[in-house]
PDB file of C-alpha atoms and ligand atoms in Angstrom:
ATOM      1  CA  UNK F   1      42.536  37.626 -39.366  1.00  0.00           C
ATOM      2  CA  UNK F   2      41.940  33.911 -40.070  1.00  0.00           C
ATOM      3  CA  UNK F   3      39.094  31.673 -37.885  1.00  0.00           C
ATOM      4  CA  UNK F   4      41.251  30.443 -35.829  1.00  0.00           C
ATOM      5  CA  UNK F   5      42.868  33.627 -34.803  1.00  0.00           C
ATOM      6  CA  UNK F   6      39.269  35.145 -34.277  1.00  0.00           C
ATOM      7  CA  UNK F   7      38.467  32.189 -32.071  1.00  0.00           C
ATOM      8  CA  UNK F   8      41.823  32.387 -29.909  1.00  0.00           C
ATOM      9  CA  UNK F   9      40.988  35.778 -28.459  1.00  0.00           C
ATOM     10  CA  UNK F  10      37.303  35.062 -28.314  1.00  0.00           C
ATOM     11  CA  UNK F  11      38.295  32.044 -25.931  1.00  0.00           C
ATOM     12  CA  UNK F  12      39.488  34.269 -23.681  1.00  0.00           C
ATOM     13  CA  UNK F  13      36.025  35.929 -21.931  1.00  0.00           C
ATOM     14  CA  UNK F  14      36.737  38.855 -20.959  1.00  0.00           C
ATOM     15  CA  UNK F  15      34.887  39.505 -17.373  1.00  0.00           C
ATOM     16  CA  UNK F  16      32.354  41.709 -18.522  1.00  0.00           C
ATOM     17  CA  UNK F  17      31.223  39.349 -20.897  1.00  0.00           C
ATOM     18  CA  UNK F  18      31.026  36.441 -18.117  1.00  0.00           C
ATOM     19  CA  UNK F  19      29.373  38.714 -16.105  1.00  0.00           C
ATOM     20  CA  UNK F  20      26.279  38.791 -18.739  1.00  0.00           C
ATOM     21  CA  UNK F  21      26.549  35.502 -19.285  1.00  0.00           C
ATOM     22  CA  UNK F  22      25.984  34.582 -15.565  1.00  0.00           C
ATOM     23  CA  UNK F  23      23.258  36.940 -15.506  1.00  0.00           C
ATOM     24  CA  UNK F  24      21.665  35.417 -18.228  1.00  0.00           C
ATOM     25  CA  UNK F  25      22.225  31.877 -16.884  1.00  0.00           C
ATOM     26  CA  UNK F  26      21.074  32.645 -13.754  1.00  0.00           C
ATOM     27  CA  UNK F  27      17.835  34.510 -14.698  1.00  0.00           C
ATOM     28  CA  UNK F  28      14.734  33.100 -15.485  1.00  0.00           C
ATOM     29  CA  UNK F  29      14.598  34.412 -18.948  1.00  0.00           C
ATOM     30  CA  UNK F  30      11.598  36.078 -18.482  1.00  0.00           C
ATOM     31  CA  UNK F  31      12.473  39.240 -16.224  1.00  0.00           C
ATOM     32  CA  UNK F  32      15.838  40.882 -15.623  1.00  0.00           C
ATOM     33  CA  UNK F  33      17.382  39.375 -13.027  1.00  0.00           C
ATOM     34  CA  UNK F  34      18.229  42.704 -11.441  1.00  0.00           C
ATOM     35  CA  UNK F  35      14.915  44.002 -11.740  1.00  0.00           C
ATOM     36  CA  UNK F  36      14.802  43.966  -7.670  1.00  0.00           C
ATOM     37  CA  UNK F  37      18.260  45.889  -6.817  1.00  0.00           C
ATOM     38  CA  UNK F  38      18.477  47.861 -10.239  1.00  0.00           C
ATOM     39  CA  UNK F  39      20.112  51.645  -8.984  1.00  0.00           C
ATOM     40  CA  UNK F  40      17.969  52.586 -12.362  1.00  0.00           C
ATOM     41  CA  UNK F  41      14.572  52.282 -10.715  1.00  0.00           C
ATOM     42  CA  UNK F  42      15.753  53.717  -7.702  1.00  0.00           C
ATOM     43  CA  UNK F  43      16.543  56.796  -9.213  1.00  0.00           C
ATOM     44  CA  UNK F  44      13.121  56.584 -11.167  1.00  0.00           C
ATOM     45  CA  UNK F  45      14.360  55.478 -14.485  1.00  0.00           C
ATOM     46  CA  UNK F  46      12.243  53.226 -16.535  1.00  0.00           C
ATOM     47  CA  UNK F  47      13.173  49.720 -17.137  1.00  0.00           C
ATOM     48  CA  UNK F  48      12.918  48.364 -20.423  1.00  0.00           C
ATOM     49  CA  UNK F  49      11.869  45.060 -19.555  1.00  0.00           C
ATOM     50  CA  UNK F  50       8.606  46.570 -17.847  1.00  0.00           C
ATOM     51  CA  UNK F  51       7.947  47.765 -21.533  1.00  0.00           C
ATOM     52  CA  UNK F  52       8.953  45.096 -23.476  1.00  0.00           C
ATOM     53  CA  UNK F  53       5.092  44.756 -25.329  1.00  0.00           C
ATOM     54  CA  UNK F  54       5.548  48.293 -26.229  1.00  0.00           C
ATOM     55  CA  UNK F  55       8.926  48.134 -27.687  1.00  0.00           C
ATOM     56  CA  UNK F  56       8.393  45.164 -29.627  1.00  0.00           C
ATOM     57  CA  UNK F  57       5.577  46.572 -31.383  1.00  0.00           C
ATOM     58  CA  UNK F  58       7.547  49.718 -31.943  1.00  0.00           C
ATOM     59  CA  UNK F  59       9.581  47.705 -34.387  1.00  0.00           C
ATOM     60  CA  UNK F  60       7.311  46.739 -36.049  1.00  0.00           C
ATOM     61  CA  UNK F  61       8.086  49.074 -39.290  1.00  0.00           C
ATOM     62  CA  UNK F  62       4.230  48.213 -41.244  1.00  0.00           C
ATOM     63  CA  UNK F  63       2.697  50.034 -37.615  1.00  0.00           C
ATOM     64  CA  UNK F  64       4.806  52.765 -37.490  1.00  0.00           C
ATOM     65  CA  UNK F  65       3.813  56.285 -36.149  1.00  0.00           C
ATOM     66  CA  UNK F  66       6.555  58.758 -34.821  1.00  0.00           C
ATOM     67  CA  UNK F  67       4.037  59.821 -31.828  1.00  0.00           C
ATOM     68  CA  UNK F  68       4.124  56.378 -30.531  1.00  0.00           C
ATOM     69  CA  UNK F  69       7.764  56.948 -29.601  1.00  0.00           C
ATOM     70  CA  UNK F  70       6.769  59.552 -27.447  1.00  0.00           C
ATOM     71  CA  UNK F  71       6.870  57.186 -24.255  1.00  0.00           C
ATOM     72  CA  UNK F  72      10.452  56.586 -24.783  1.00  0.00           C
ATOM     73  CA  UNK F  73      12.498  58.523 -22.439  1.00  0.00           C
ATOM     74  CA  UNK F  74      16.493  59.148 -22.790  1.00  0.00           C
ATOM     75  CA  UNK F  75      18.815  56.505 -21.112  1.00  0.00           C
ATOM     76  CA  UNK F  76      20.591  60.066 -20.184  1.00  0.00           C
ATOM     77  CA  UNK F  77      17.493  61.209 -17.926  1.00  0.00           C
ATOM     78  CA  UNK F  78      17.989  58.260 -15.902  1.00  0.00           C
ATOM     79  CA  UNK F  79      21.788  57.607 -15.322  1.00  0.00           C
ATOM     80  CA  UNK F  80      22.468  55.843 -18.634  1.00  0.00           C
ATOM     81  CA  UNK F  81      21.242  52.016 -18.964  1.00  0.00           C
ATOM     82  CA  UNK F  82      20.741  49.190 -16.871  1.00  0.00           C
ATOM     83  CA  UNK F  83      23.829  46.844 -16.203  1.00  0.00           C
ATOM     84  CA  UNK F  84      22.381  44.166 -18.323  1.00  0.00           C
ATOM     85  CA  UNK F  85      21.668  46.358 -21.433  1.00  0.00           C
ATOM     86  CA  UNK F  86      25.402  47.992 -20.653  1.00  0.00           C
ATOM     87  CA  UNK F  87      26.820  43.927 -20.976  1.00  0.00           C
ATOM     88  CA  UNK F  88      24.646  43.566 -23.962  1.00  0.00           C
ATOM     89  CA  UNK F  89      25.835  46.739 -26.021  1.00  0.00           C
ATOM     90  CA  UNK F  90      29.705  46.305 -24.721  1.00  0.00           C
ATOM     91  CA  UNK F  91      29.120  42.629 -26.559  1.00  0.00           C
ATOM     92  CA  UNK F  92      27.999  44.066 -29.964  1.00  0.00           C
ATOM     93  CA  UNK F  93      30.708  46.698 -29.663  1.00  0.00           C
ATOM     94  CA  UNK F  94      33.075  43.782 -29.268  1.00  0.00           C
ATOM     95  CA  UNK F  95      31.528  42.124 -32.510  1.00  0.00           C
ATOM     96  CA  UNK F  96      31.831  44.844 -34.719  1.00  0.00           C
ATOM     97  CA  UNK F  97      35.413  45.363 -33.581  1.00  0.00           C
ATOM     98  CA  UNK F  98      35.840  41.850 -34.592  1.00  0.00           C
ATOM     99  CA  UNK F  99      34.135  41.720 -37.496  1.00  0.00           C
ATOM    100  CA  UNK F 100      36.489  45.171 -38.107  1.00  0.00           C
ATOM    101  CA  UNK F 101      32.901  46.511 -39.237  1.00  0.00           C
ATOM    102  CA  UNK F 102      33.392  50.219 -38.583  1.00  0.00           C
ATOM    103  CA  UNK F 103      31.352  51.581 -41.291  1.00  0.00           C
ATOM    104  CA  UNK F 104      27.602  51.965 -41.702  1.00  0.00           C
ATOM    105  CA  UNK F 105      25.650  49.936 -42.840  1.00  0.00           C
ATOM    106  CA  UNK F 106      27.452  46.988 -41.066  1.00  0.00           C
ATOM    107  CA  UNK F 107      27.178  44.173 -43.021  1.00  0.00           C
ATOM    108  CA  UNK F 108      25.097  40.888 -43.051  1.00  0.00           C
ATOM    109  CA  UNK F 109      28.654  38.487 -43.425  1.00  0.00           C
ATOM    110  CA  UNK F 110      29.442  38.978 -40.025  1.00  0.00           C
ATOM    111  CA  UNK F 111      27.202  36.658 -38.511  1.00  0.00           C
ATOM    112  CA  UNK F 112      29.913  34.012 -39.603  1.00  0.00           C
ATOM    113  CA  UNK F 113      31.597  35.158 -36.524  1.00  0.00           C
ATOM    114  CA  UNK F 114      29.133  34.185 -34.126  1.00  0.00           C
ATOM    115  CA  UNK F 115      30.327  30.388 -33.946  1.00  0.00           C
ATOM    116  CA  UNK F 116      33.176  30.134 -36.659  1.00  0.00           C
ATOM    117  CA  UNK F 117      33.226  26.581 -35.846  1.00  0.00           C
ATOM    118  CA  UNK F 118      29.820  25.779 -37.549  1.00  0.00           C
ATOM    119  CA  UNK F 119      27.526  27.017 -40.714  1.00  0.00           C
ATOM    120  CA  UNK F 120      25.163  29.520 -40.267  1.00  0.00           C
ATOM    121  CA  UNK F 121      23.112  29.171 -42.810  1.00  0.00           C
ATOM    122  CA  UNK F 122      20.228  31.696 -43.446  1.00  0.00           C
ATOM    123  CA  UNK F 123      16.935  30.617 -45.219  1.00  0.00           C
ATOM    124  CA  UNK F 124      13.949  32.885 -46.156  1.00  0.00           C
ATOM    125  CA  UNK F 125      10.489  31.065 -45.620  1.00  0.00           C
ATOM    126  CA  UNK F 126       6.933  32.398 -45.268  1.00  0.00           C
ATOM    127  CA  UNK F 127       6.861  32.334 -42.000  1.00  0.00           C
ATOM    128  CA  UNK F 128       3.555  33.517 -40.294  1.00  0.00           C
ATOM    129  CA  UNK F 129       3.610  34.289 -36.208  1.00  0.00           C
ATOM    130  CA  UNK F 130       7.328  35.186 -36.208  1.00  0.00           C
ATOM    131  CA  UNK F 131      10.095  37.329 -37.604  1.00  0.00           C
ATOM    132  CA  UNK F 132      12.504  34.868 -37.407  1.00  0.00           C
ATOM    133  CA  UNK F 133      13.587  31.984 -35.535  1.00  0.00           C
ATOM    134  CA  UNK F 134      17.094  30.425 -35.188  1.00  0.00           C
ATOM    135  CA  UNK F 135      17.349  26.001 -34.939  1.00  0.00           C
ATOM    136  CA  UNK F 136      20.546  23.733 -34.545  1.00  0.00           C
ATOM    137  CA  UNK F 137      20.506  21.135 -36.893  1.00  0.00           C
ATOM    138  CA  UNK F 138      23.096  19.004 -36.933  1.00  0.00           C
ATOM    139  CA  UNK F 139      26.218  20.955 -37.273  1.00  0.00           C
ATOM    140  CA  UNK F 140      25.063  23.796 -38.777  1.00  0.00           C
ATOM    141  CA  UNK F 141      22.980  26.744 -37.051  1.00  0.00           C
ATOM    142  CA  UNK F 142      20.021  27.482 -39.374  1.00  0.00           C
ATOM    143  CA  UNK F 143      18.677  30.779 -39.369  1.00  0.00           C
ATOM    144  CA  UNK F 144      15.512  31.529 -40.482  1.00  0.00           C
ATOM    145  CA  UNK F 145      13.994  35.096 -41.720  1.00  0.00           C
ATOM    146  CA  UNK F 146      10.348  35.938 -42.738  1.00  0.00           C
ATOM    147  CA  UNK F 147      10.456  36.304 -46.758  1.00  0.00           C
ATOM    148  CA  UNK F 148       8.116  39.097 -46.945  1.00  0.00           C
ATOM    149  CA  UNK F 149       9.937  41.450 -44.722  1.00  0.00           C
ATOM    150  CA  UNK F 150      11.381  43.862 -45.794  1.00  0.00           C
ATOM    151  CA  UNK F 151      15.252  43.641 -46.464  1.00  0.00           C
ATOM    152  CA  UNK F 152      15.946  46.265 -43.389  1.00  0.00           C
ATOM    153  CA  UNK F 153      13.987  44.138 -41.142  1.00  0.00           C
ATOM    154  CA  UNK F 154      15.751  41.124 -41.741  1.00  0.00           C
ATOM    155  CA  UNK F 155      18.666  42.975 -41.460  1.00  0.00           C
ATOM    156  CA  UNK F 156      17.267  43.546 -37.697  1.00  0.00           C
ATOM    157  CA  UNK F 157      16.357  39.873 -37.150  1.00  0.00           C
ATOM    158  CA  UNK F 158      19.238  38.233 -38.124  1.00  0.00           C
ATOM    159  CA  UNK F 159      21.303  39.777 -35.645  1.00  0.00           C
ATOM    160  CA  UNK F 160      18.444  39.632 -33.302  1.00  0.00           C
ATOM    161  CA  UNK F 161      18.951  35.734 -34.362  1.00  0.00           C
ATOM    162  CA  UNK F 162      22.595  35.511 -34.091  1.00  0.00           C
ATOM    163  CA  UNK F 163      22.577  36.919 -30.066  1.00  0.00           C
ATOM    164  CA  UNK F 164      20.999  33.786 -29.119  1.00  0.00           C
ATOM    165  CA  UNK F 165      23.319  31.761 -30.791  1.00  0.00           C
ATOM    166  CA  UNK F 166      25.896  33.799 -28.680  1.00  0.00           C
ATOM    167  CA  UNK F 167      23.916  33.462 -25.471  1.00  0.00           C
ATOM    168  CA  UNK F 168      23.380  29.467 -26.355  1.00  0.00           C
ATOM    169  CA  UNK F 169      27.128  28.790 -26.939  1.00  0.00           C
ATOM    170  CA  UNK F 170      28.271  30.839 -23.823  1.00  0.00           C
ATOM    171  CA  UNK F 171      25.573  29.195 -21.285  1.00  0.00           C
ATOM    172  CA  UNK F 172      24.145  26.553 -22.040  1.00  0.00           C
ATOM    173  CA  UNK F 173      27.631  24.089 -22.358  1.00  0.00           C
ATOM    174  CA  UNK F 174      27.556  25.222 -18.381  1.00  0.00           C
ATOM    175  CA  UNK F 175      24.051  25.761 -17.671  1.00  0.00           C
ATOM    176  CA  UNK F 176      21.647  22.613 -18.719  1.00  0.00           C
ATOM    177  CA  UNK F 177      18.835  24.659 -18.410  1.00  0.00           C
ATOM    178  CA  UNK F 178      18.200  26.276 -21.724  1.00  0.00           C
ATOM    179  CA  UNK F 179      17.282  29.668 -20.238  1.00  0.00           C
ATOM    180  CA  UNK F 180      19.731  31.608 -22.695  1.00  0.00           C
ATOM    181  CA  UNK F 181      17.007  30.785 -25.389  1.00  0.00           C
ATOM    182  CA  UNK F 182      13.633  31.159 -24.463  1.00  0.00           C
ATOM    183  CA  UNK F 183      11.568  33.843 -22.389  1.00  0.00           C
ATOM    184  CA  UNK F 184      10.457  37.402 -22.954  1.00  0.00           C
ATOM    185  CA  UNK F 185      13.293  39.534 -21.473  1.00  0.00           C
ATOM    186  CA  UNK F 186      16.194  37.135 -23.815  1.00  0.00           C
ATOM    187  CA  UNK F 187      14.082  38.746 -26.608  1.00  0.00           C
ATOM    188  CA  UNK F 188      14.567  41.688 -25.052  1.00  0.00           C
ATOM    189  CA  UNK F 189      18.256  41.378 -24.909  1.00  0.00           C
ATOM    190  CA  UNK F 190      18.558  40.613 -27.752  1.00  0.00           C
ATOM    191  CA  UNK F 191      16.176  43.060 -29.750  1.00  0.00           C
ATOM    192  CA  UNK F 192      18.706  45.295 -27.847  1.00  0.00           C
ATOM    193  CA  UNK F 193      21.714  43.194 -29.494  1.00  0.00           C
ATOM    194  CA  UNK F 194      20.583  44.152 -32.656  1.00  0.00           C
ATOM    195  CA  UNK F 195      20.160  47.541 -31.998  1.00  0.00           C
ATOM    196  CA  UNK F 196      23.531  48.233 -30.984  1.00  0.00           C
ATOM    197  CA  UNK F 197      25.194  46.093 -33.264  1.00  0.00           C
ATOM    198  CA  UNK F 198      23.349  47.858 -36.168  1.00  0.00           C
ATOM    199  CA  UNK F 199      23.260  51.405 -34.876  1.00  0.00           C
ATOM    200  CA  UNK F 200      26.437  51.578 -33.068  1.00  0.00           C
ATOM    201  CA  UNK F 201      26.395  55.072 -30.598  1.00  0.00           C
ATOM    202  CA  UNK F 202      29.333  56.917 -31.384  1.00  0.00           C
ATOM    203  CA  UNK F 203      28.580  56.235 -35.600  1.00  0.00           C
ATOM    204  CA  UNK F 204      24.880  57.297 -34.656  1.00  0.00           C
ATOM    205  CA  UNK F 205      25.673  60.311 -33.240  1.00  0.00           C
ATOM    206  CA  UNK F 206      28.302  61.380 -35.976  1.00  0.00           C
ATOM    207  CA  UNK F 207      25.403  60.593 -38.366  1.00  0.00           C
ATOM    208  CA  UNK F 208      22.873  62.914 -36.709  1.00  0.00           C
ATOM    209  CA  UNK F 209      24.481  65.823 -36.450  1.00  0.00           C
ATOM    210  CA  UNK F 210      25.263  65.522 -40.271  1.00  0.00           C
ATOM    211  CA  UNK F 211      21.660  64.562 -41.694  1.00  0.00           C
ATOM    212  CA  UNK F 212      18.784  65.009 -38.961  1.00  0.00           C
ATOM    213  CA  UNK F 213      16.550  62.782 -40.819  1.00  0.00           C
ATOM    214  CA  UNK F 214      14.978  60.026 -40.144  1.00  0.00           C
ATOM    215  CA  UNK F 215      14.460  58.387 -43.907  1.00  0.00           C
ATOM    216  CA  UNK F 216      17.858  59.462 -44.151  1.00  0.00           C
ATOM    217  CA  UNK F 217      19.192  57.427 -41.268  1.00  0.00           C
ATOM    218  CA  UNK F 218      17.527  54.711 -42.102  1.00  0.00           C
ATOM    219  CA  UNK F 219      19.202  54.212 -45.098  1.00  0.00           C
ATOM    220  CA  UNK F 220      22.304  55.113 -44.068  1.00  0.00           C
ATOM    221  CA  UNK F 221      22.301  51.974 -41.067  1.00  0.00           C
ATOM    222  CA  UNK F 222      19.374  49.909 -43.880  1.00  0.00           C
ATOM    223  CA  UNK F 223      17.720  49.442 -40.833  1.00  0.00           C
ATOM    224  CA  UNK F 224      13.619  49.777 -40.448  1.00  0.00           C
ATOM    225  CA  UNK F 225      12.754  53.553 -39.723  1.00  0.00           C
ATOM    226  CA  UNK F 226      11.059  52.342 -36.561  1.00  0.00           C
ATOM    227  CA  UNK F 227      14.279  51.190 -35.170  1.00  0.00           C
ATOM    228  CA  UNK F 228      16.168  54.314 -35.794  1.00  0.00           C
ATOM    229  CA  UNK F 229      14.023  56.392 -34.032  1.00  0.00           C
ATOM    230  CA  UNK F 230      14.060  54.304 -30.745  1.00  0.00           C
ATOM    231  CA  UNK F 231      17.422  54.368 -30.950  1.00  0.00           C
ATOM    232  CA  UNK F 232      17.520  58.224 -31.334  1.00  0.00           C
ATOM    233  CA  UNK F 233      15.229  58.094 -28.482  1.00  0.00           C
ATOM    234  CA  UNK F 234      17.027  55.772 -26.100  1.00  0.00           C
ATOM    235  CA  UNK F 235      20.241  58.155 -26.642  1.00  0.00           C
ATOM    236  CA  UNK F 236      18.403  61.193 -26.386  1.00  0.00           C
ATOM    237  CA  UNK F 237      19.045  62.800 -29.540  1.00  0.00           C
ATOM    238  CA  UNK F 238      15.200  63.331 -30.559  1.00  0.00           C
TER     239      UNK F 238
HETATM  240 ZN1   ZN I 301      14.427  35.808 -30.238  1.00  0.00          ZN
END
């Protein structure tokens, strides 16, 4: 399908996808902005966002240890995920459909999609206190990645990268405020992004049931180990 095609059905939103975006917009950035009616808490459930120093660190594939995931308990335990995190994995589903990436591992090309009317370029530097950051300069979205991570983990940041470009071109034309970049539960959302987008359920699942290892899965998704095993967490598979 050419750009332009791509871009004519992305123009029109679907509701879901407004409804994240108002979220977003209308949240603070920092907490989810249905922390205080969320049915999830009600019931019990954990909240992601009250964990979100945990998680991060989780990812973090040089720290890994498998008992460290014990914390984690199954979306299924508590009535599936919050609305938000829903929104946010509907979205990457959406991508990948597309991107027509149906295949693991999906690949790095379709950031391209995330604003097909600019560059995204992606540059490796040394950076020190960060993963990855994303910058607008010009006309061209600049993306940059942490040279000495490994190639899975860039993998994970880019993607984690290219969700705020989504969030940026969806709120902030709207919304002056630039809430859709900044604040700890947008990283959140979109460590979530990249999740989802990289370990898609349904191909997850499939993949399980044929391998039931962890080095295996990895490689199969070339995502970080550490990532695969919250995700087999979050769905309840481990
Ligand atoms: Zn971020």
């Amino acid at each position: 399908m050419s750009g332009e095609g791509l871009e004519a059905m992305r123009s029109k939103i679907p509701k879901w996808e407004t409804e994240l975006w108002s979220y977003i917009s209308c949240g603070n950035g920092m907490s989810c902005p249905l922390y205080n009616h969320c049915r999830i808490r009600e019931r019990g459930g954990c909240c992601p966002s009250d964990e979100r120093e945990h998680l991060n660190q989780l990812l973090d594939e040089t720290q890994y240890n498998p008992h460290s995931f014990d914390f984690i308990r199954s979306e299924c335990g508590c009535g599936g995920p919050g609305r938000v995190f829903q929104l946010v994995e509907m979205l990457a589903q959406q991508c990948l459909k597309l991107g027509k990436a149906h295949y693991p591992p999906v690949p790095t090309g379709l950031v391209k999609i995330f604003d097909q009317q600019h560059t995204i370029e992606i540059r490796q530097l040394p950076l020190k206190a960060y993963h990855g950051a994303i910058w607008r300069w010009k006309d061209r979205w600049v993306i940059q990645l942490k040279e000495g991570d490994s190639s899975a983990t860039k993998r994970f940041t880019l993607f984690h990268e290219a969700f705020h470009i989504l969030a940026h071109r969806r709120t902030t034309p709207v919304f002056s405020k630039v809430g859709s970049m900044v604040g700890r539960f947008n990283e959140l959302l979109a460590d979530e992004f990249a999740t989802c987008i990289l370990m898609p359920r349904e191909c997850i699942e499939e993949n399980w049931v044929k391998v039931r290892d962890l080095d295996r899965m990895a490689e199969i998704f070339d995502v970080p180990k550490s990532a695969i095993c919250l995700r087999l967490r979050q769905l309840g598979l481990i």
